[in-house]
Coordinates of C-alpha atoms and ligand atoms in Angstrom, one line a residue:
Chain A
M26 CA 35.3 82.8 207.7
Y27 CA 32.6 81.6 207.5
T28 CA 30.9 78.9 209.5
Q29 CA 27.5 78.1 208.5
S30 CA 25.4 79.2 212.0
F31 CA 23.5 75.9 212.0
N32 CA 24.8 71.8 212.4
V33 CA 24.4 70.4 208.9
P34 CA 25.0 66.3 209.8
D35 CA 28.5 65.5 207.6
S36 CA 26.5 63.2 205.8
P37 CA 24.5 61.3 204.1
G38 CA 21.2 63.2 203.6
G39 CA 22.0 66.8 204.9
K40 CA 18.9 68.0 206.3
P41 CA 19.1 68.4 210.2
V42 CA 18.2 65.6 212.2
P43 CA 17.3 65.8 216.1
L44 CA 19.9 64.8 218.5
A45 CA 19.5 61.9 220.5
P46 CA 18.7 62.5 224.3
S47 CA 21.8 62.1 226.4
L48 CA 22.2 59.2 228.6
E49 CA 25.0 60.5 231.0
D50 CA 26.4 60.3 234.2
P51 CA 23.6 62.5 236.3
V52 CA 26.2 63.9 238.5
L53 CA 28.6 65.3 236.0
Q54 CA 25.6 66.3 233.8
A55 CA 24.1 68.5 236.2
A56 CA 27.6 69.9 237.2
F57 CA 27.9 70.8 233.1
D58 CA 24.3 71.9 233.0
A59 CA 25.4 74.4 235.8
R60 CA 28.0 76.1 234.5
I61 CA 26.3 76.6 231.1
D62 CA 23.6 77.9 232.9
A63 CA 26.1 80.3 235.4
D64 CA 27.3 81.5 231.1
G65 CA 30.7 79.5 232.6
R66 CA 33.1 78.3 229.7
I67 CA 33.8 74.4 229.8
E68 CA 37.7 73.8 228.9
P69 CA 39.2 70.8 227.2
Q70 CA 40.0 68.8 230.7
D71 CA 36.4 69.5 231.5
W72 CA 33.9 66.6 231.8
M73 CA 31.4 67.2 228.9
P74 CA 28.6 65.3 227.9
E75 CA 29.4 63.3 224.2
A76 CA 27.0 64.8 222.1
Y77 CA 28.3 68.4 222.8
R78 CA 31.8 67.3 222.4
K79 CA 30.4 65.7 218.7
T80 CA 28.2 68.8 218.4
L81 CA 31.4 70.8 218.8
I82 CA 33.6 68.7 217.0
R83 CA 31.1 68.9 214.1
Q84 CA 31.2 72.1 214.0
I85 CA 34.2 73.5 214.6
S86 CA 35.8 71.2 212.0
Q87 CA 32.7 71.9 209.1
H88 CA 34.6 75.5 210.4
A89 CA 37.8 75.2 209.9
H90 CA 37.0 73.2 206.4
S91 CA 35.3 76.2 205.4
E92 CA 38.4 78.5 205.8
I93 CA 40.2 76.0 204.2
V94 CA 38.0 75.6 200.8
G95 CA 37.1 79.3 201.1
M96 CA 40.4 80.3 200.0
L97 CA 39.7 79.0 196.8
P98 CA 37.2 81.3 195.0
E99 CA 38.8 84.2 195.9
G100 CA 42.4 82.8 195.3
N101 CA 41.1 82.1 191.9
W102 CA 42.3 86.1 192.1
I103 CA 45.4 86.9 193.2
S104 CA 46.9 86.1 190.1
R105 CA 45.2 88.7 188.3
A106 CA 44.8 90.9 190.6
P107 CA 44.3 94.3 188.5
S108 CA 46.7 96.7 191.0
L109 CA 50.1 95.6 193.1
K110 CA 48.2 96.8 196.1
R111 CA 45.0 94.9 195.7
K112 CA 47.5 91.7 195.3
A113 CA 49.3 92.2 198.2
I114 CA 45.8 92.4 200.5
L115 CA 43.9 89.4 198.4
I116 CA 46.9 87.4 199.4
A117 CA 47.3 88.2 203.0
K118 CA 43.4 87.8 202.9
V119 CA 43.0 84.7 201.2
Q120 CA 46.4 83.6 204.2
D121 CA 45.0 85.1 206.9
E122 CA 41.3 82.8 206.1
G123 CA 44.5 79.5 206.2
G124 CA 45.2 81.0 210.0
H125 CA 41.5 80.8 210.3
G126 CA 41.5 77.0 209.3
L127 CA 44.6 76.3 211.6
Y128 CA 43.1 77.6 214.6
L129 CA 40.1 76.1 214.5
Y130 CA 42.1 72.9 213.7
S131 CA 43.9 73.1 216.6
A132 CA 40.5 73.7 218.7
A133 CA 38.6 70.8 217.6
E134 CA 42.0 69.4 218.7
T135 CA 41.0 69.9 221.6
L136 CA 38.1 67.7 221.8
G137 CA 40.1 64.4 220.9
T138 CA 39.9 64.6 216.9
S139 CA 43.1 65.0 214.6
R140 CA 43.6 67.0 211.8
D141 CA 44.3 64.2 210.0
Q142 CA 40.8 62.5 210.8
M143 CA 39.6 65.7 210.2
L144 CA 41.0 66.5 207.0
E145 CA 39.7 62.5 206.0
G146 CA 36.1 63.8 206.6
L147 CA 36.5 66.4 204.3
H148 CA 38.6 64.8 201.4
S149 CA 36.2 61.5 201.2
G150 CA 33.0 64.3 200.8
R151 CA 31.6 63.2 204.9
A152 CA 32.6 66.5 206.1
K153 CA 30.4 69.8 205.1
Y154 CA 31.8 73.0 204.7
S155 CA 30.3 76.5 204.3
S156 CA 28.2 75.9 200.8
I157 CA 29.1 79.6 199.9
F158 CA 32.3 78.7 198.1
N159 CA 30.6 75.9 195.9
Y160 CA 29.9 79.1 193.5
P161 CA 32.0 80.6 191.0
T162 CA 34.5 83.9 191.1
L163 CA 33.4 85.2 187.6
T164 CA 35.1 88.7 188.0
W165 CA 37.3 90.6 190.2
A166 CA 34.5 92.2 191.5
D167 CA 33.6 89.1 193.5
V168 CA 36.7 89.3 195.3
G169 CA 35.0 92.7 196.8
V170 CA 31.4 91.3 196.9
I171 CA 33.0 88.4 198.9
G172 CA 35.0 90.4 201.5
W173 CA 32.2 92.7 202.1
L174 CA 29.0 90.5 202.0
V175 CA 30.4 87.0 202.3
D176 CA 32.6 88.1 205.1
G177 CA 30.0 90.2 206.5
A178 CA 27.4 87.7 206.8
A179 CA 30.6 85.1 208.6
I180 CA 30.9 88.4 211.1
M181 CA 27.2 88.2 212.2
N182 CA 27.2 84.6 212.5
Q183 CA 30.4 84.3 214.3
I184 CA 30.0 87.4 216.9
P185 CA 27.6 85.9 218.9
L186 CA 30.7 82.4 219.1
C187 CA 32.6 85.0 220.9
R188 CA 30.4 83.6 223.7
C189 CA 30.4 80.1 222.6
S190 CA 30.6 78.3 225.9
Y191 CA 33.6 76.2 224.8
G192 CA 36.3 78.0 225.5
P193 CA 39.2 77.2 223.0
Y194 CA 36.5 77.8 220.2
A195 CA 35.0 80.9 221.9
R196 CA 38.9 82.3 222.0
A197 CA 39.4 81.4 218.0
M198 CA 36.3 83.0 217.2
V199 CA 37.5 86.6 219.0
R200 CA 41.0 86.3 217.0
V201 CA 39.0 85.4 213.6
C202 CA 36.6 88.0 214.3
K203 CA 39.5 90.6 214.3
E204 CA 40.9 89.5 211.0
E205 CA 37.2 89.4 209.4
S206 CA 35.9 92.9 210.1
F207 CA 39.0 93.9 207.8
H208 CA 38.1 91.6 205.5
Q209 CA 35.0 93.3 204.9
R210 CA 35.8 96.6 205.6
Q211 CA 38.4 96.0 202.6
G212 CA 35.8 94.6 200.7
Y213 CA 33.8 97.2 200.6
E214 CA 36.3 99.8 200.2
A215 CA 37.5 98.2 197.2
L216 CA 34.0 97.4 195.6
L217 CA 34.0 102.0 196.7
E218 CA 37.1 102.3 194.7
M219 CA 35.8 100.5 191.4
M220 CA 32.5 102.4 191.3
T221 CA 34.5 105.6 191.1
G222 CA 35.6 104.3 187.8
T223 CA 34.1 103.2 184.3
E224 CA 31.2 101.9 183.5
E225 CA 31.9 98.3 183.2
Q226 CA 33.3 98.2 186.4
K227 CA 30.3 99.4 188.0
A228 CA 27.7 96.8 186.0
M229 CA 30.9 94.4 187.5
V230 CA 30.1 95.4 190.9
Q231 CA 26.1 94.8 190.0
D232 CA 26.5 91.8 188.2
A233 CA 28.4 90.7 191.3
V234 CA 26.0 91.4 194.2
N235 CA 23.3 90.5 191.9
R236 CA 25.1 87.1 192.2
W237 CA 26.2 86.8 196.0
W238 CA 23.5 88.7 197.2
W239 CA 20.5 85.6 197.8
K240 CA 23.6 83.0 198.5
C241 CA 25.1 85.0 201.5
L242 CA 21.2 85.7 202.9
A243 CA 21.1 81.5 202.9
M244 CA 24.6 81.3 204.6
F245 CA 22.1 81.8 207.8
G246 CA 20.5 78.4 207.6
P247 CA 17.5 77.2 207.1
P248 CA 14.5 79.1 208.8
D249 CA 14.1 79.2 212.3
A250 CA 11.0 76.8 212.2
D251 CA 13.2 74.3 210.1
S252 CA 16.2 73.9 212.5
P253 CA 15.4 71.4 215.1
N254 CA 19.1 71.1 216.5
S255 CA 19.0 75.0 217.5
A256 CA 17.1 74.5 220.5
Q257 CA 19.6 72.4 222.1
G258 CA 22.6 74.7 220.3
M259 CA 21.4 77.4 222.3
R260 CA 20.5 75.2 225.5
W261 CA 24.3 74.0 225.8
G262 CA 25.5 78.0 225.0
I263 CA 26.8 77.1 221.3
K264 CA 24.3 79.0 219.6
R265 CA 23.5 82.1 221.1
V266 CA 21.2 83.6 218.3
S267 CA 18.8 82.3 215.7
N268 CA 19.4 81.7 212.1
D269 CA 16.3 84.3 211.0
E270 CA 17.5 86.8 214.0
L271 CA 20.9 86.7 212.0
R272 CA 19.6 86.7 208.7
Q273 CA 17.6 90.2 209.9
K274 CA 20.2 91.9 211.0
F275 CA 22.5 90.9 208.4
V276 CA 19.2 93.1 205.7
D277 CA 19.2 95.4 207.8
A278 CA 22.7 96.4 208.4
T279 CA 23.2 95.9 204.3
V280 CA 20.4 97.7 202.6
P281 CA 22.3 101.1 203.8
Q282 CA 25.9 100.1 202.6
A283 CA 24.3 98.6 199.6
K284 CA 22.7 102.6 198.6
V285 CA 25.9 104.3 199.7
L286 CA 27.9 101.6 197.4
G287 CA 25.6 103.0 194.7
V288 CA 24.2 99.7 193.9
T289 CA 20.9 97.7 193.9
L290 CA 19.9 94.6 195.8
P291 CA 18.2 91.7 193.4
D292 CA 14.7 91.3 195.8
R293 CA 11.8 93.6 194.6
D294 CA 10.5 92.3 198.1
L295 CA 12.7 94.3 200.1
K296 CA 11.1 97.2 201.7
W297 CA 11.5 98.9 204.9
N298 CA 8.4 97.7 207.4
E299 CA 7.6 100.5 209.3
E300 CA 6.1 98.0 212.1
R301 CA 8.8 95.6 212.2
Q302 CA 11.0 98.3 212.1
H303 CA 13.3 95.9 209.7
H304 CA 13.4 95.0 206.2
D305 CA 11.0 92.7 205.1
Y306 CA 12.7 90.8 202.3
G307 CA 11.5 88.1 199.5
A308 CA 11.6 84.2 200.0
I309 CA 14.6 82.3 199.8
D310 CA 15.6 79.5 197.2
W311 CA 16.1 76.5 199.2
D312 CA 15.7 73.7 197.4
E313 CA 18.8 75.6 195.4
F314 CA 20.2 75.8 198.7
W315 CA 19.8 72.1 199.9
A316 CA 21.0 71.0 196.7
T317 CA 24.4 72.2 196.8
V318 CA 24.6 71.7 200.1
N319 CA 24.0 68.6 199.1
G320 CA 27.0 68.1 196.7
N321 CA 25.3 69.6 193.6
G322 CA 25.8 73.4 193.0
P323 CA 28.2 74.8 190.4
C324 CA 31.6 74.3 191.9
N325 CA 31.3 71.6 194.9
K326 CA 33.4 69.2 192.6
E327 CA 36.3 71.6 191.6
R328 CA 36.1 72.5 195.1
L329 CA 37.0 69.4 196.8
A330 CA 38.8 67.9 193.8
T331 CA 41.3 71.1 194.6
R332 CA 41.9 70.2 198.0
V333 CA 42.1 66.4 197.8
K334 CA 44.9 67.1 194.7
A335 CA 46.6 69.4 197.0
H336 CA 47.1 66.8 199.8
N337 CA 48.0 64.2 197.7
E338 CA 50.4 66.0 195.6
G339 CA 51.7 67.1 199.0
Q340 CA 52.2 63.5 200.6
W341 CA 55.4 63.6 199.6
V342 CA 56.5 66.8 200.9
R343 CA 54.9 65.9 204.0
D344 CA 56.2 62.2 204.3
A345 CA 60.4 64.1 203.6
A346 CA 59.7 66.1 206.9
L347 CA 58.6 63.2 208.8
A348 CA 61.4 61.1 207.8
H349 CA 64.1 64.0 208.3
A350 CA 63.0 64.3 211.7
R351 CA 63.3 61.2 212.7
K352 CA 66.9 60.8 210.4
Q353 CA 67.8 63.8 213.2
Q354 CA 66.5 62.1 216.3
E355 CA 67.9 59.0 215.5
R356 CA 71.5 60.8 215.3
K357 CA 70.9 62.8 218.4
M358 CA 70.2 59.4 220.4
K359 CA 73.4 58.0 218.5
E360 CA 75.6 60.8 220.1
A361 CA 73.9 61.0 223.2
A362 CA 75.2 56.7 223.5
Chain B
M28 CA 70.0 108.4 186.9
R29 CA 69.2 106.6 184.2
A30 CA 71.7 103.8 185.2
A31 CA 69.6 103.8 188.9
I32 CA 66.5 103.4 187.1
D33 CA 67.8 100.4 185.3
Y34 CA 69.2 98.7 188.0
L35 CA 66.0 99.6 190.3
L36 CA 63.7 97.6 187.8
H37 CA 65.9 94.5 187.7
L38 CA 65.1 94.1 191.7
A39 CA 61.6 95.2 191.3
D40 CA 61.3 92.7 188.7
N41 CA 62.8 90.0 190.5
A42 CA 61.0 91.0 193.2
L43 CA 57.2 91.0 191.6
V44 CA 57.7 88.6 189.1
L45 CA 58.7 85.1 191.8
G46 CA 56.4 87.3 194.5
Q47 CA 54.2 86.1 191.4
R48 CA 55.0 82.5 191.3
N49 CA 55.2 82.0 194.8
A50 CA 51.5 83.1 195.3
E51 CA 50.6 80.3 193.0
W52 CA 50.5 78.2 195.6
C53 CA 47.8 80.4 198.1
G54 CA 45.2 77.4 198.8
H55 CA 48.0 74.4 197.2
G56 CA 50.5 73.6 199.4
P57 CA 51.3 70.7 200.1
I58 CA 50.8 71.8 204.3
L59 CA 48.4 74.5 205.7
E60 CA 51.4 76.1 207.4
E61 CA 53.5 75.9 204.1
D62 CA 50.6 77.6 202.0
I63 CA 50.7 80.4 205.4
A64 CA 54.5 80.3 204.7
L65 CA 54.4 80.5 201.1
S66 CA 52.1 83.6 201.2
N67 CA 54.2 85.4 203.9
V68 CA 57.2 85.2 201.6
S69 CA 54.7 86.1 198.4
L70 CA 53.4 89.3 200.3
D71 CA 57.1 90.1 201.3
L72 CA 58.1 89.8 197.4
I73 CA 55.1 91.9 196.0
G74 CA 56.2 94.2 198.9
Q75 CA 59.8 94.9 198.1
A76 CA 58.5 95.1 194.5
R77 CA 56.1 97.9 195.1
L78 CA 58.7 100.0 196.9
L79 CA 61.4 99.5 194.3
Y80 CA 58.7 100.8 191.5
Q81 CA 57.7 103.9 193.9
L82 CA 61.0 104.7 193.7
V83 CA 60.9 104.1 190.1
A84 CA 58.4 106.1 189.7
R85 CA 59.6 109.2 191.4
L86 CA 62.8 109.1 189.7
K87 CA 60.6 108.8 186.5
G88 CA 58.1 111.3 187.2
G89 CA 55.5 112.1 184.8
N90 CA 52.3 109.7 185.0
T91 CA 54.6 106.9 185.9
S92 CA 53.1 104.8 188.8
E93 CA 53.9 101.8 190.1
D94 CA 51.3 99.9 188.8
K95 CA 51.7 101.3 185.6
L96 CA 55.4 99.3 185.7
A97 CA 54.3 95.8 186.5
Y98 CA 51.2 95.8 184.6
F99 CA 51.9 97.7 181.1
R100 CA 55.2 96.6 180.1
D101 CA 55.6 93.9 178.0
A102 CA 58.3 90.7 178.5
H103 CA 61.1 91.9 176.9
Q104 CA 61.2 95.0 179.3
F105 CA 61.2 93.4 182.2
R106 CA 64.3 92.9 184.2
N107 CA 64.2 89.9 186.3
Y108 CA 66.6 87.1 186.3
T109 CA 65.4 84.1 184.1
L110 CA 65.2 81.9 187.3
L111 CA 62.3 83.3 188.6
E112 CA 60.0 83.3 185.9
L113 CA 60.3 79.6 185.7
P114 CA 57.3 77.2 185.8
H115 CA 57.2 75.1 189.6
H116 CA 57.8 72.2 187.5
G117 CA 61.1 70.4 185.8
P118 CA 61.5 72.1 182.1
L119 CA 59.0 72.0 180.1
S120 CA 57.8 74.3 176.7
G121 CA 56.3 77.7 177.8
Y122 CA 52.7 76.3 176.5
A123 CA 53.1 72.7 178.6
H124 CA 51.2 72.2 181.3
S125 CA 52.2 70.0 184.7
S126 CA 51.7 69.9 188.6
M127 CA 53.1 71.9 190.5
D128 CA 56.8 70.8 192.4
Y129 CA 57.3 71.8 195.9
G130 CA 61.0 70.7 195.1
T131 CA 61.4 73.1 192.6
T132 CA 59.6 75.9 194.1
I133 CA 62.0 75.3 197.4
V134 CA 65.4 74.7 195.4
R135 CA 64.8 78.3 193.6
N136 CA 63.4 80.1 196.9
F137 CA 66.5 79.1 198.1
L138 CA 68.9 79.8 195.5
Y139 CA 67.8 83.4 195.0
S140 CA 67.2 84.1 198.6
A141 CA 70.7 83.3 198.9
L142 CA 72.1 85.8 196.8
M143 CA 69.3 88.5 198.4
A144 CA 70.9 87.9 201.9
L145 CA 73.7 89.3 200.6
L146 CA 73.1 91.5 198.2
W147 CA 70.5 93.3 200.5
E148 CA 72.9 93.2 203.0
A149 CA 75.8 94.9 200.7
L150 CA 72.6 97.1 199.2
E151 CA 72.1 98.7 202.7
K152 CA 75.3 101.0 202.1
S153 CA 74.0 101.8 198.8
A154 CA 74.8 105.3 197.8
D155 CA 71.1 106.1 197.3
A156 CA 69.8 106.3 200.6
E157 CA 66.0 105.0 199.8
L158 CA 68.0 102.0 198.0
A159 CA 69.5 101.4 201.2
A160 CA 66.2 102.0 203.2
I161 CA 64.5 99.6 201.3
A162 CA 67.5 97.1 201.3
A163 CA 67.2 96.8 205.0
K164 CA 63.6 95.9 205.1
S165 CA 63.9 94.1 202.6
L166 CA 67.1 92.1 204.4
K167 CA 65.0 91.5 207.4
E168 CA 62.7 89.9 205.4
V169 CA 64.7 87.6 202.9
R170 CA 67.0 86.4 205.8
Y171 CA 63.3 84.8 206.7
H172 CA 63.1 83.0 203.3
L173 CA 66.7 82.0 203.2
R174 CA 65.9 80.2 206.7
H175 CA 62.5 78.4 205.1
S176 CA 63.8 77.4 201.8
R177 CA 67.0 76.4 203.2
D178 CA 65.3 74.3 206.2
W179 CA 63.1 72.9 203.8
L180 CA 66.0 71.9 201.1
V181 CA 67.4 70.0 203.7
R182 CA 64.1 68.2 204.8
L183 CA 63.7 67.1 201.4
G184 CA 67.5 66.4 200.0
D185 CA 68.0 64.4 203.2
G186 CA 64.4 63.1 203.5
T187 CA 63.1 60.1 201.3
D188 CA 64.1 58.6 198.4
E189 CA 61.5 59.9 196.6
S190 CA 62.1 63.9 197.7
H191 CA 65.9 63.3 197.5
A192 CA 65.5 62.5 194.1
R193 CA 63.2 65.6 193.4
A194 CA 65.0 68.0 195.2
Q195 CA 68.2 66.9 193.4
A196 CA 66.4 66.6 189.6
A197 CA 65.0 70.7 191.0
V198 CA 69.0 71.6 191.2
D199 CA 70.0 70.0 188.1
H200 CA 67.1 72.3 186.5
L201 CA 67.5 74.8 187.9
F202 CA 71.0 75.8 189.4
P203 CA 72.1 76.2 185.4
Y204 CA 69.7 79.5 185.3
T205 CA 72.0 80.8 188.2
A206 CA 75.1 81.4 185.7
E207 CA 73.1 84.8 185.1
F208 CA 73.9 86.2 188.8
W209 CA 77.2 86.5 187.6
A210 CA 76.7 87.9 184.0
D211 CA 78.1 91.8 183.6
S212 CA 75.1 94.0 182.4
P213 CA 75.1 97.5 181.4
A214 CA 72.6 98.4 184.2
E215 CA 74.6 96.5 186.9
E216 CA 77.9 98.6 185.6
A217 CA 76.3 101.2 185.8
A218 CA 75.1 101.3 189.2
I219 CA 78.1 99.9 190.1
K220 CA 79.9 103.1 188.8
A221 CA 77.5 105.2 190.6
G222 CA 77.8 103.7 193.8
V223 CA 73.8 102.7 194.0
G224 CA 74.4 99.0 193.1
V225 CA 76.3 96.6 193.9
D226 CA 79.2 94.0 192.3
L227 CA 78.2 90.6 192.6
Q228 CA 81.1 89.0 192.1
T229 CA 82.2 90.5 195.3
L230 CA 79.4 88.2 196.8
K231 CA 80.3 85.0 195.2
A232 CA 82.3 83.6 197.3
D233 CA 79.9 84.1 200.1
W234 CA 76.9 82.8 198.0
N235 CA 78.7 79.8 197.0
A236 CA 79.7 78.8 200.8
I237 CA 75.9 79.2 201.8
V238 CA 75.0 76.9 198.9
D239 CA 77.6 74.4 199.1
A240 CA 77.3 74.1 203.1
A241 CA 73.3 73.5 202.6
F242 CA 74.0 71.2 199.9
A243 CA 76.1 69.6 201.8
E244 CA 73.6 68.8 204.7
A245 CA 71.3 68.3 202.5
T246 CA 72.7 65.6 200.6
L247 CA 72.8 67.1 197.1
Q248 CA 75.1 67.4 194.6
R249 CA 75.7 70.4 192.7
P250 CA 75.8 70.3 189.4
T251 CA 78.3 71.6 186.8
V252 CA 77.4 74.5 185.0
A253 CA 78.4 75.4 181.2
G254 CA 77.1 76.9 178.5
Y255 CA 73.7 78.5 178.3
V256 CA 73.7 81.8 180.1
P257 CA 70.1 83.2 180.7
E258 CA 69.6 86.8 179.7
G259 CA 66.6 87.9 181.5
K260 CA 68.0 90.9 183.0
L261 CA 68.9 91.5 179.6
G262 CA 65.4 91.7 179.1
R263 CA 65.8 87.9 176.8
H264 CA 63.5 85.4 179.0
S265 CA 62.3 82.5 178.5
E266 CA 59.3 81.2 176.9
H267 CA 57.3 81.1 180.1
L268 CA 57.4 85.4 181.1
G269 CA 55.3 85.7 178.5
F270 CA 52.3 83.5 179.9
L271 CA 53.1 85.1 183.5
L272 CA 52.2 88.3 182.6
A273 CA 49.6 87.6 180.1
E274 CA 48.1 86.3 183.1
M275 CA 49.1 88.6 185.4
Q276 CA 48.5 92.1 183.2
S277 CA 45.3 90.9 181.8
L278 CA 42.8 92.5 183.9
A279 CA 44.5 95.7 184.1
R280 CA 44.9 96.0 180.5
A281 CA 40.9 95.0 179.7
H282 CA 40.6 98.6 181.8
P283 CA 42.9 100.2 181.4
N284 CA 41.3 103.7 182.7
G285 CA 39.7 101.7 185.6
N286 CA 40.1 102.9 189.1
W287 CA 41.1 100.1 191.8
Ligands
FE2_30 FE1 38.2 83.5 208.1
FE2_31 FE1 37.3 86.1 205.7

């Protein structure tokens, strides 16, 4: 899952700042602009403005980090999954997210960065990842709700990215979106099943919805009025649909699903607006959102420290693989000599 | 029939317990590719366990189900090899904690996959057609598990000084637990007699050959095994299984009437 549909500068501070205008070769720039205007694809070997390259590297690597960090909140429930079927589904899902991370890192590498560099950015705390993963998964129902709402929000964000102007990213997104919609259906289906169960189970589902709903709305990023880079992203064909439009789409799609499920959404202002032909919804707590984005949410430190621990403790394994490959190479060369 | 059930439970519990252990790496692997590979192994094992439990449930009838068998039996009713329930680190008491060691994980997966590659192949000829079908499916999976763990065993053994030392320590720790493979159990004897099971003694020479060749390539020493023979398959386990099951079964048991 889970790009944030907006660009957060990697650090410090956090809030978006306008990009500097580009000072590039005007002929190449004109060809690039023409390709973008014609809705064509930019491929790795093509010339591109530095700011475009940098923006993409940042967005794709943030997206990749989100997939990897996103393995942790749900991974938290693998060992305790309440049935073998659900355990298998959850392992497969978390594994899918790892796969998404893998092909997103590869897509970013085509822009001239390396996985090691990107991981260094994550582990040093410089690079961001989707802030939704800085909240805890407290019960099994969180697993279902994450599938339904978080993967659901991610799909809304990512479907437009399948038409992103950068070819490798767009192609990665096509594959990712297919799997995300599978995750969403599985999450929703798991909740439907729980809602046929005991009162405790139903309460568990409602509680999880209450805790995740507002966080999911915030996943679409700040209101359009406060998103200075959106216009540039749109111009470049990286961003196709605005934060508020995506959020509205998500709300409109989710309300009837909640009704079928038999849960309420925790927003007293949520109601159908006949005039707009959309649902109105209440105010999002952006202070809480930015506090979490900037490192002060409930699980930021735990998530990052867990990634760093896995990486550090795996160093000897990676070293061994390299050393062995080198030895093999040397033996081959000796044999050939 | 009873013989087949206990034998099937032994095979199923092996797969579930090791699947549960390997899934502990999900999100914590030494490299992303290994996270994914171990999740795959874990998924295969849990899939095997489910098929075997479903078969047991059909044989037992009544309201037995795969989840009743997995979640509502206690440690002494589990019939897995003790090797498979051990945590991913060196020898420590049940309630001691330590970081996971990939060497331990790889060595265990190798020792077990080497056995199961032979056993599933032999079980393709089981008199029980359903077990034979599960064996055919599992054989394909375990061949991948064996290749994966063997490749890493060689990399770790013949890698750096540190990885060699870690791999050798894991071998020294785990190898004695393989003595249980060759010990008799009533469930296996009965299953062999019924033509359902396979006599592991007939696979021992091949297993030794697989292990010795891999150890040689990995420059690892095979330890001599003497003394204690684990009895997990008889239901007498290490201190570790209780903790594994307490965690695995907690939610299902907290809501015994739940729908999942
Ligand atoms: Fe994903
Ligand atoms: Fe997903």
